[in-house]
Short mmCIF file of C-alpha atoms in Angstrom, two decimals:
data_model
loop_
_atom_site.label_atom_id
_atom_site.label_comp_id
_atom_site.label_asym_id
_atom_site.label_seq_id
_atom_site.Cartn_x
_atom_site.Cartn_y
_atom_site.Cartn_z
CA UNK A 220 93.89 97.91 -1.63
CA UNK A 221 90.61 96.39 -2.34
CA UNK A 222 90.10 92.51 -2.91
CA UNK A 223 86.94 90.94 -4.12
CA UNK A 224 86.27 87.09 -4.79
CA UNK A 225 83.89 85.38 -5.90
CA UNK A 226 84.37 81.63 -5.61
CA UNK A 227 82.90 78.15 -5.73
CA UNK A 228 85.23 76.91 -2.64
CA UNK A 229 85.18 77.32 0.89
CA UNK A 230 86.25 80.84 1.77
CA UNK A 231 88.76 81.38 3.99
CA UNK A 232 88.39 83.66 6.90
CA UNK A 233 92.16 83.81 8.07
CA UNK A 234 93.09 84.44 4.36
CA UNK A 235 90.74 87.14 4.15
CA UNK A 236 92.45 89.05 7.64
CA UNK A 237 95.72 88.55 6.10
CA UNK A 238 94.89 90.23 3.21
CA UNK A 239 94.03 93.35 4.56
CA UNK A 240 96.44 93.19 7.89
CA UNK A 241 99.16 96.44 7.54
CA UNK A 242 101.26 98.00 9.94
CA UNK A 243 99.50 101.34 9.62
CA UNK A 244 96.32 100.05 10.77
CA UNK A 245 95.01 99.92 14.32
CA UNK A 246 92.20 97.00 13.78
CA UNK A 247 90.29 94.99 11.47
CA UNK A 248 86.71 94.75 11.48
CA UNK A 249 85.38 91.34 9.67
CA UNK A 250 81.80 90.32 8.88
CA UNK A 251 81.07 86.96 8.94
CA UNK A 252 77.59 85.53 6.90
CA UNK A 253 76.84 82.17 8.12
CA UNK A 254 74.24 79.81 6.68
CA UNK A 255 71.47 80.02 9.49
CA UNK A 256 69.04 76.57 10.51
CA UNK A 257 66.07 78.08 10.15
CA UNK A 258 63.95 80.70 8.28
CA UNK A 259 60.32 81.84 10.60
CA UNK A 260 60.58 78.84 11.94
CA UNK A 261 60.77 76.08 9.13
CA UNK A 262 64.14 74.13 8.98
CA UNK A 263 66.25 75.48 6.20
CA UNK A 264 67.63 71.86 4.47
CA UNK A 265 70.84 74.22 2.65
CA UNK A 266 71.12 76.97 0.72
CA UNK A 267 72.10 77.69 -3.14
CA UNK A 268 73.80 80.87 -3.75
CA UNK A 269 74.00 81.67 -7.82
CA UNK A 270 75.26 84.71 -9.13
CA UNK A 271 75.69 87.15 -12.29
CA UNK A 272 79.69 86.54 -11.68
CA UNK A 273 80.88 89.46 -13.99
CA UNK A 274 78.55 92.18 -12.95
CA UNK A 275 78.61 91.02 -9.32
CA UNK A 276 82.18 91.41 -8.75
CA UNK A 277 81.91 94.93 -10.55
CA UNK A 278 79.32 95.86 -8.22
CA UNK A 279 80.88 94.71 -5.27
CA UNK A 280 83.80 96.72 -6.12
CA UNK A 281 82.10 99.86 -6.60
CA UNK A 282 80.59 99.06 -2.52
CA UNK A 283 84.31 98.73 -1.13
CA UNK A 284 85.41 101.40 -3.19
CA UNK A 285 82.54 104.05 -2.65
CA UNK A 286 83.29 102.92 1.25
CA UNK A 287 87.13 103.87 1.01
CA UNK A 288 86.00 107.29 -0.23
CA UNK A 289 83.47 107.66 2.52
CA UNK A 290 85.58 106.50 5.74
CA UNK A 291 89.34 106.43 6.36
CA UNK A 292 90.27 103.00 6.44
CA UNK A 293 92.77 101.15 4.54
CA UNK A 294 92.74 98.14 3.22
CA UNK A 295 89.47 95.81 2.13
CA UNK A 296 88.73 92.70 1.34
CA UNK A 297 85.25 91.35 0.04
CA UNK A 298 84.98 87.41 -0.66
CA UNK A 299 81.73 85.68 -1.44
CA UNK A 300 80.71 82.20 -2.30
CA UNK A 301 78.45 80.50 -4.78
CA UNK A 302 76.98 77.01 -4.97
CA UNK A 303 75.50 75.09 -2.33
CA UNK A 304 75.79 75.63 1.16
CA UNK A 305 75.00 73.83 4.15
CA UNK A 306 74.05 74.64 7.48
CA UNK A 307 76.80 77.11 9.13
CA UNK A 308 79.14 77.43 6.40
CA UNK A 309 79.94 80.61 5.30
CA UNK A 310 78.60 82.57 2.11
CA UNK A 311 80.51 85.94 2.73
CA UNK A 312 83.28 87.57 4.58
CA UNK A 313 84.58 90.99 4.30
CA UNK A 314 87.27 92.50 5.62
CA UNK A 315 88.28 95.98 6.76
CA UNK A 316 91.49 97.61 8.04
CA UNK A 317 91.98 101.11 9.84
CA UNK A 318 93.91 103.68 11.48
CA UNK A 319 90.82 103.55 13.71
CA UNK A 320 88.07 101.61 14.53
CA UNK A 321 85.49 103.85 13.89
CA UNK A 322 85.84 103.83 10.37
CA UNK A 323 86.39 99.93 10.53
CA UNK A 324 83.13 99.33 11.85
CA UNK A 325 81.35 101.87 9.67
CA UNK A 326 82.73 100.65 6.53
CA UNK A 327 81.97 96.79 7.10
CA UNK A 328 78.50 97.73 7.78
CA UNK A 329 78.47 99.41 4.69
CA UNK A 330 79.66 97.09 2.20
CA UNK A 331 77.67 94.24 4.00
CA UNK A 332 74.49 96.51 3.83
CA UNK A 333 74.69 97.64 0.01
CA UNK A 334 76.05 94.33 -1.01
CA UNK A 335 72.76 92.76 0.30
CA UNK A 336 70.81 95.44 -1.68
CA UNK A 337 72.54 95.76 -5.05
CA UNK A 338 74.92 93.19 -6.00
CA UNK A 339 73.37 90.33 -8.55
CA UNK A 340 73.55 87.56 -6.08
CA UNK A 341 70.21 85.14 -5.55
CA UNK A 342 69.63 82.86 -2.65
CA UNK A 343 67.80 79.93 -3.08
CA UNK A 344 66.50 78.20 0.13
CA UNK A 345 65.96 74.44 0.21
CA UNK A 346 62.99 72.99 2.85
CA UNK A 347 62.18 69.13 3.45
CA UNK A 348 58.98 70.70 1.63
CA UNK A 349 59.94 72.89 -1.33
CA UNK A 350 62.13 75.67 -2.15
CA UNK A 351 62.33 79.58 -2.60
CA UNK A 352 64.25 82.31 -4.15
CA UNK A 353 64.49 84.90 -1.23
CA UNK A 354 63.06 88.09 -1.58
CA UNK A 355 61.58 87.43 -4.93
CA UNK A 356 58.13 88.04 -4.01
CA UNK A 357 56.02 91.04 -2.05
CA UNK B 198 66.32 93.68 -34.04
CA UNK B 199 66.79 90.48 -32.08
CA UNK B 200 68.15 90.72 -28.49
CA UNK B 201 68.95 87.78 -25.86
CA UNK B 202 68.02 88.59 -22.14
CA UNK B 203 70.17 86.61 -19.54
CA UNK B 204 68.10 85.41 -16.56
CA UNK B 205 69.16 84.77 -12.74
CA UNK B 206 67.18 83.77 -9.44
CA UNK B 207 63.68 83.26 -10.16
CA UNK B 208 63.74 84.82 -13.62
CA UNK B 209 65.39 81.42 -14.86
CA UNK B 210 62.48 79.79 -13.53
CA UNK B 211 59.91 81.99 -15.07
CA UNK B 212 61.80 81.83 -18.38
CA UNK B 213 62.28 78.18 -17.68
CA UNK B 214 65.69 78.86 -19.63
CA UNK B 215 69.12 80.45 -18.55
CA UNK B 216 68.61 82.70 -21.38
CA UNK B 217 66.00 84.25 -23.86
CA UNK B 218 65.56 85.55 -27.57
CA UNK B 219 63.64 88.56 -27.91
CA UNK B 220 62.30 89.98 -31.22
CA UNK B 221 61.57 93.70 -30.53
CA UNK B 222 60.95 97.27 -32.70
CA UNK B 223 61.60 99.27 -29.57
CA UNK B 224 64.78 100.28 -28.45
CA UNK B 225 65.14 101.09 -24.55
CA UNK B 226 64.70 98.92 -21.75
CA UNK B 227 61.08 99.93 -21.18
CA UNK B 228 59.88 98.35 -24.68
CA UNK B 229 62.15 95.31 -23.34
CA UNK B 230 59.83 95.10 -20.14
CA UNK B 231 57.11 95.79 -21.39
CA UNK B 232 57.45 92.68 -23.81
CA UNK B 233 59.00 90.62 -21.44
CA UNK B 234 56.15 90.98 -18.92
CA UNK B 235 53.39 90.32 -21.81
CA UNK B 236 55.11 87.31 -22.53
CA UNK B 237 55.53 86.50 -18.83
CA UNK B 238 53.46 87.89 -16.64
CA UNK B 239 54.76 86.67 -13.74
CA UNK B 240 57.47 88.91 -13.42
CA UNK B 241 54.83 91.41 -12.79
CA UNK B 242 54.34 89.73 -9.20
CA UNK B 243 58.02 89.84 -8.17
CA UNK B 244 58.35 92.53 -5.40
CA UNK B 245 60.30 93.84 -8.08
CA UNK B 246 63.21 93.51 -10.77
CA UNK B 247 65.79 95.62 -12.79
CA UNK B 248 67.54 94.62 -16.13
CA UNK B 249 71.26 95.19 -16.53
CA UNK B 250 73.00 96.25 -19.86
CA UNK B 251 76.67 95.35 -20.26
CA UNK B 252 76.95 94.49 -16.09
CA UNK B 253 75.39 98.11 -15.27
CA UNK B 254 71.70 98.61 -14.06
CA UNK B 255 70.15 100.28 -16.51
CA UNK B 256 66.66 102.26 -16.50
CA UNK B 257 63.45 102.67 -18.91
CA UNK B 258 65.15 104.78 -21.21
CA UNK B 259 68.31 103.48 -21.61
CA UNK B 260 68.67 102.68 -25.33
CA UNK B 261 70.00 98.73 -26.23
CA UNK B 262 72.48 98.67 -29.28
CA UNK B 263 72.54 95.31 -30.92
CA UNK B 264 75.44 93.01 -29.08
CA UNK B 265 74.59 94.86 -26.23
CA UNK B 266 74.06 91.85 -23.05
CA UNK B 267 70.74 92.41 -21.43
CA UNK B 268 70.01 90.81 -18.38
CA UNK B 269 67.35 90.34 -15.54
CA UNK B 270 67.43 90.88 -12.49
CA UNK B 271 65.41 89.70 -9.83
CA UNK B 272 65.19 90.75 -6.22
CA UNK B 273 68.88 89.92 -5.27
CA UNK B 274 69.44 88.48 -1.87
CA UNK B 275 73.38 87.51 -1.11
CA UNK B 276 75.42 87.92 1.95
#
């Protein structure tokens, strides 16, 4: 079972454990991405997440499934915000169940590590001073 | 044939529009860039970008049939 969101409201964490809780499955591994205070030192004001809403959820699904045919693990569940965030909320959360831990852990890494390289998801950060797309530039 | 190229992330801002009209002879994605970054040359100092065709990444010589939706696609940077 995989389960991806993208949404415009608060995500919720529980929701996203339930999804993927199962009687065959020893634990649940869950990534949190929370919107940090600062970037090299200046005071991030908030952030704004925009995205390329078709293709992103297509891509995100190819991440959880190309994870379920890498480890063992059984249920997944990928949920990420757009919009404006503020300081601590939460853009992403993702979800794995498993037999095993092992897998659990491997997987989440995973998805959390490709999702950051390939899905079509911008981050805009907001200073008192100015703004900038992240990554955009050398 | 005329094509419009969807823009995201800092590519809006170059563009200074959600969305572009091209008029092009060439057919793959590597006339596309090359016309796009004549036209706006600052995409040439992103750390880098890739253009999508119908929500797949596509590369240079991935040939565009009219309808097709082209877009750009900046550095990403969720999670």
């Amino acid at each position: 079972m995989i389960d991806i969101q993208l949404s415009t409201e608060p995500l919720d964490i529980s929701h996203c454990i339930n999804l993927v809780q199962s009687p065959e499955c020893g634990g649940i591994d869950v990534f949190i991405g929370t919107v940090r205070s600062q970037t090299k030192g200046k005071q991030v004001v908030q952030l704004e997440f925009e995205a390329y809403e078709r293709m992103a959820v297509k891509e995100m699904r190819k991440i959880a499934e190309e994870a379920m045919s890498k480890w063992p693990v059984h249920k997944i569940a990928v949920h990420h915000r757009t919009g404006v965030l503020q300081i601590g909320e939460v853009p992403v959360v993702i979800a794995v169940s498993a037999a095993h831990r092992d897998a659990a852990f491997h997987a989440c890494r995973y998805i959390i590590d490709t999702l950051k390289q390939t899905v079509p998801i911008w981050k805009k950060e907001v200073f008192e001073d100015g703004e900038v797309w992240v990554s955009a530039h050398p | 044939m005329e094509i419009t190229v969807l823009a995201f992330g800092i590519a809006k801002d170059i563009f200074g529009a959600q969305s572009i009209q091209l008029q092009t002879d060439g057919v793959t994605i590597g006339n596309v860039k090359a016309i796009l970054e004549q036209q706006y040359p600052q995409l040439k100092e992103l750390a880098s970008y890739m253009i999508a065709v119908n929500d797949e990444y596509a590369d240079a010589d991935t040939v565009i049939q009219p309808g097709d939706e082209i877009a750009i696609i900046p550095p990403v940077s969720g999670g």
